[in-house]
């Protein structure tokens, strides 16, 4: 979700491709699109500019994102509905907005630029900051709470599943040992602990050894995967005939969930061996991308945070009677 931050910031990831994929779904009268991870509103601003009759529903759990995008999108104030909520609440958000059927949905997952760049948010191991990592600053659970109260088994599971950290037991064990001496409250101390837990030979490759642990904690604190698991089916259910969904993910767990959700809706589920396919079992969607599309080398050179982006998209081709 790497958006631009005023001048000199980062442009929205794969913006041209996002506009290209969503565009055909937004040509009818009074189209509605959902930006399920609003961030700083870069994709939303481009969509509103490109489609003069478009109404946009923007969702974000970060109050700063809502505040910033309200200002940024003020020229389109009569065509936007911005909601402070998790994307996992997408179904309820659409119901409250009186828009149960929409024409497009964009998911730009991951962490936004200000969350990474503002040290006090505690997302980055490159800054010494309070161990926070909350996207929604109004929620109670923080990374500090997780690190200092979860059991060794719970920490190991989080690190292994969400961070894909092969040394998860070692990292969890050292966290338990160090927090017994003094509570772990800063990103620097946690990063140092992780570094000490990883074998020296492994530390020489693969970048900062704390990367996987910080990713795991961020996903746990913000319930990112459970939000996506709820939001994607809700988005697909809400799409009108010809409606499209575009998903930008930034790590393998997000991309895997996206692939599974889209594959399930684009597969013929008729029992094998039937002479005629059953209408009720025909796919309701078709894939618009072959596998996961990657950003161009030019974009990655311009915006290194786009490096890990993976884009998938699908279109509704049938509706249930």
XYZ file of C-alpha atoms in Angstrom:
321
model
C 0.000 0.000 0.000
C 2.843 2.322 -0.807
C 1.217 5.670 -1.652
C 2.762 9.044 -2.293
C 3.290 11.462 0.546
C 2.964 14.909 -0.948
C 5.942 15.918 -3.058
C 8.921 13.633 -3.292
C 6.978 10.646 -1.978
C 6.059 7.289 -3.461
C 3.512 6.933 -6.238
C 0.775 4.297 -5.893
C 2.018 0.852 -6.846
C 1.165 -0.418 -10.361
C -1.246 2.484 -10.817
C -1.484 2.233 -14.592
C -2.326 -1.470 -14.461
C -4.894 -0.932 -11.707
C -6.652 1.731 -13.798
C -6.506 -0.492 -16.875
C -8.039 -3.475 -15.102
C -10.774 -1.627 -13.223
C -11.636 0.773 -16.051
C -13.976 -1.496 -18.105
C -16.108 -2.143 -15.011
C -16.601 1.573 -14.320
C -18.032 2.760 -17.637
C -21.741 2.382 -16.870
C -24.048 4.940 -15.259
C -23.259 5.791 -11.634
C -20.539 3.172 -11.067
C -19.322 2.426 -7.544
C -15.807 1.319 -6.620
C -14.440 0.308 -3.212
C -10.881 1.085 -2.167
C -10.656 -1.398 0.691
C -7.228 -0.172 1.864
C -7.434 3.563 1.254
C -3.991 4.563 2.547
C -3.151 8.052 1.326
C -5.736 7.891 -1.448
C -3.373 7.724 -4.424
C -5.264 5.014 -6.308
C -8.590 6.561 -5.306
C -7.658 10.009 -6.597
C -6.627 8.554 -9.960
C -9.838 6.515 -10.248
C -12.035 9.516 -9.421
C -10.190 11.686 -11.927
C -10.498 9.064 -14.660
C -14.226 8.407 -14.129
C -16.294 11.598 -13.596
C -19.478 9.759 -12.571
C -17.740 7.361 -10.197
C -18.676 7.121 -6.516
C -15.867 5.813 -4.323
C -16.157 4.103 -0.946
C -12.815 4.223 0.844
C -12.078 2.044 3.871
C -9.100 2.226 6.199
C -8.444 1.269 9.802
C -5.839 4.020 10.225
C -7.411 7.330 11.364
C -4.507 9.213 9.778
C -5.347 7.681 6.401
C -8.977 8.788 6.658
C -7.961 12.292 7.729
C -5.347 12.652 4.999
C -7.543 11.229 2.245
C -10.461 13.429 3.256
C -8.259 16.422 2.470
C -6.662 14.907 -0.606
C -9.972 13.854 -2.146
C -11.826 17.047 -1.205
C -12.253 18.053 -4.886
C -14.453 14.945 -5.167
C -16.220 15.386 -1.826
C -19.678 14.807 -3.312
C -18.527 11.488 -4.829
C -16.757 9.833 -1.891
C -17.720 7.953 1.255
C -14.762 7.390 3.568
C -15.136 4.960 6.455
C -12.850 4.267 9.416
C -13.060 0.473 9.561
C -11.168 -2.711 8.798
C -11.463 -4.145 5.306
C -12.720 -7.243 7.092
C -15.907 -5.266 7.788
C -16.456 -4.623 4.078
C -19.848 -6.338 3.934
C -21.174 -4.259 6.833
C -19.660 -1.055 5.433
C -21.459 -1.543 2.118
C -24.730 -2.330 3.867
C -24.536 0.851 5.971
C -23.652 2.884 2.884
C -26.688 1.513 1.060
C -24.420 0.117 -1.677
C -24.679 -3.698 -1.430
C -23.745 -4.041 -5.110
C -20.592 -2.388 -6.523
C -18.709 -2.386 -9.810
C -15.124 -2.604 -8.630
C -13.047 -3.377 -5.555
C -9.372 -2.623 -5.035
C -7.266 -4.184 -2.300
C -3.859 -2.567 -1.807
C -2.609 -4.637 1.110
C 0.345 -4.209 3.424
C 1.754 -1.161 5.172
C 1.427 2.408 3.903
C 4.382 4.747 3.537
C 3.623 6.926 6.598
C 3.252 3.837 8.764
C 6.726 2.758 7.698
C 8.321 6.197 7.653
C 6.953 7.603 10.918
C 9.255 6.122 13.538
C 6.767 6.436 16.384
C 4.415 3.952 14.697
C 6.938 1.194 15.456
C 6.585 -0.730 12.193
C 10.198 -0.476 11.047
C 13.274 -2.168 12.497
C 15.398 0.608 10.965
C 14.220 3.090 13.641
C 14.452 2.947 17.425
C 10.845 3.526 18.431
C 8.117 2.260 20.764
C 7.064 -1.278 19.880
C 3.581 -0.446 18.581
C 2.709 -1.573 15.007
C -1.001 -0.698 15.215
C -2.603 0.343 11.943
C -5.647 1.431 13.929
C -4.180 3.582 16.684
C -7.452 3.291 18.607
C -7.168 -0.466 19.180
C -5.636 -1.870 22.376
C -3.372 -4.691 21.167
C 0.190 -3.597 20.362
C 3.348 -5.433 19.370
C 4.722 -4.681 22.837
C 1.809 -6.592 24.357
C 2.364 -9.556 22.056
C 6.106 -9.711 22.681
C 5.797 -9.412 26.457
C 2.722 -11.519 27.216
C 2.391 -14.290 24.632
C 3.716 -17.729 25.578
C 6.715 -19.295 23.880
C 4.389 -21.594 21.943
C 2.229 -18.696 20.769
C 5.232 -16.626 19.718
C 6.741 -19.586 17.888
C 3.507 -20.176 15.989
C 3.184 -16.518 14.970
C 6.803 -16.291 13.837
C 6.638 -19.558 11.917
C 3.232 -19.022 10.250
C 3.127 -15.257 9.709
C 6.842 -14.591 9.366
C 7.860 -17.892 7.782
C 10.804 -17.751 10.181
C 12.629 -21.094 10.213
C 14.361 -20.201 13.482
C 11.054 -19.341 15.182
C 11.688 -21.452 18.326
C 15.111 -19.847 18.845
C 13.750 -16.325 18.383
C 10.774 -16.988 20.665
C 13.017 -18.572 23.289
C 15.390 -15.607 23.412
C 12.461 -13.168 23.573
C 11.109 -15.055 26.603
C 14.546 -15.027 28.241
C 15.201 -11.332 27.611
C 11.768 -10.099 28.639
C 12.221 -11.848 31.992
C 15.083 -9.423 32.654
C 13.223 -6.341 31.489
C 10.139 -5.710 29.365
C 10.883 -5.355 25.634
C 9.466 -1.973 24.672
C 11.519 -0.710 21.715
C 11.978 -1.785 18.105
C 15.763 -1.596 18.418
C 15.942 -3.951 21.384
C 13.649 -6.439 19.679
C 15.681 -6.263 16.460
C 18.876 -6.858 18.449
C 17.336 -9.866 20.201
C 16.241 -11.364 16.897
C 19.672 -10.814 15.394
C 21.310 -12.580 18.330
C 18.900 -15.514 17.987
C 19.631 -16.101 14.296
C 22.792 -18.142 13.521
C 25.675 -16.018 12.271
C 25.936 -17.875 8.958
C 22.289 -17.118 8.186
C 22.636 -13.451 9.155
C 25.130 -12.908 6.346
C 22.449 -13.248 3.645
C 18.823 -12.270 3.129
C 18.815 -8.751 4.516
C 17.958 -7.708 8.047
C 17.263 -10.830 10.153
C 14.478 -8.980 12.021
C 12.384 -8.565 8.862
C 10.422 -11.797 9.267
C 9.758 -11.262 12.969
C 8.499 -7.719 12.417
C 6.238 -8.921 9.601
C 4.818 -11.655 11.831
C 4.115 -9.273 14.696
C 2.499 -6.718 12.387
C 0.174 -9.353 10.933
C -0.753 -10.594 14.419
C -1.356 -7.130 15.877
C -3.553 -6.043 12.990
C -5.226 -9.399 12.261
C -4.333 -8.789 8.623
C -4.894 -12.276 7.255
C -8.229 -12.798 9.000
C -9.366 -9.417 7.646
C -8.410 -10.488 4.123
C -10.102 -13.867 4.566
C -13.351 -12.049 5.389
C -12.997 -9.165 2.944
C -12.208 -10.999 -0.296
C -15.335 -13.213 -0.345
C -17.456 -10.209 0.672
C -15.989 -8.181 -2.198
C -16.609 -10.932 -4.737
C -20.186 -11.402 -3.499
C -20.847 -7.656 -3.854
C -19.683 -7.352 -7.471
C -22.262 -6.708 -10.177
C -22.145 -8.547 -13.498
C -18.994 -7.292 -15.215
C -17.622 -6.039 -11.916
C -13.929 -6.482 -11.213
C -11.648 -7.004 -8.239
C -7.941 -6.147 -8.199
C -5.642 -7.264 -5.386
C -2.129 -5.956 -4.723
C -0.323 -8.097 -2.150
C 3.176 -7.741 -0.762
C 4.076 -11.094 0.755
C 3.442 -14.739 -0.023
C 0.775 -15.253 2.652
C -1.453 -12.501 1.231
C -0.870 -13.662 -2.338
C -1.625 -17.276 -1.435
C -4.943 -16.335 0.181
C -5.824 -14.201 -2.833
C -4.975 -16.965 -5.285
C -7.080 -19.477 -3.335
C -10.092 -17.160 -3.112
C -10.033 -16.283 -6.805
C -9.359 -19.840 -7.945
C -12.349 -21.101 -5.942
C -14.656 -18.672 -7.774
C -13.248 -19.290 -11.263
C -13.428 -23.107 -11.212
C -16.099 -25.366 -12.736
C -17.348 -27.492 -9.839
C -19.470 -29.888 -11.927
C -18.996 -33.548 -10.988
C -16.504 -35.196 -13.372
C -17.776 -37.266 -16.289
C -21.041 -35.425 -16.943
C -21.905 -35.081 -20.653
C -23.233 -31.556 -20.112
C -21.829 -29.053 -17.585
C -24.280 -28.090 -14.855
C -25.206 -24.396 -14.908
C -25.244 -24.195 -11.115
C -21.639 -25.376 -11.051
C -20.275 -23.025 -13.701
C -17.775 -20.411 -12.517
C -19.163 -16.977 -11.633
C -15.805 -15.282 -12.280
C -12.913 -15.359 -14.737
C -9.312 -14.498 -14.051
C -7.977 -11.348 -15.706
C -4.339 -12.075 -14.917
C -2.215 -15.109 -15.673
C -0.715 -15.894 -12.315
C 0.500 -12.938 -10.290
C 1.677 -9.919 -12.279
C 4.807 -8.086 -11.123
C 5.723 -4.400 -11.299
C 8.010 -3.347 -14.135
C 11.732 -2.948 -13.612
C 11.271 0.759 -14.239
C 8.690 1.058 -11.454
C 10.831 -0.894 -9.006
C 13.785 1.392 -9.778
C 11.575 4.428 -9.147
C 9.851 3.006 -6.076
C 11.793 0.182 -4.346
C 8.821 -0.522 -2.071
C 6.987 -1.891 -5.119
C 9.530 -4.706 -5.401
C 7.469 -7.314 -3.572
C 4.106 -6.365 -5.136
C 2.005 -9.101 -6.736
C -1.192 -8.260 -8.619
C -4.148 -10.560 -9.307
C -7.558 -9.654 -10.749
C -10.879 -11.260 -11.674
C -14.213 -10.310 -13.294
C -17.755 -11.470 -12.512
C -19.191 -13.217 -15.582
C -22.345 -14.723 -14.060
C -24.819 -13.800 -11.370
C -27.011 -16.188 -9.435
C -30.710 -16.047 -10.249
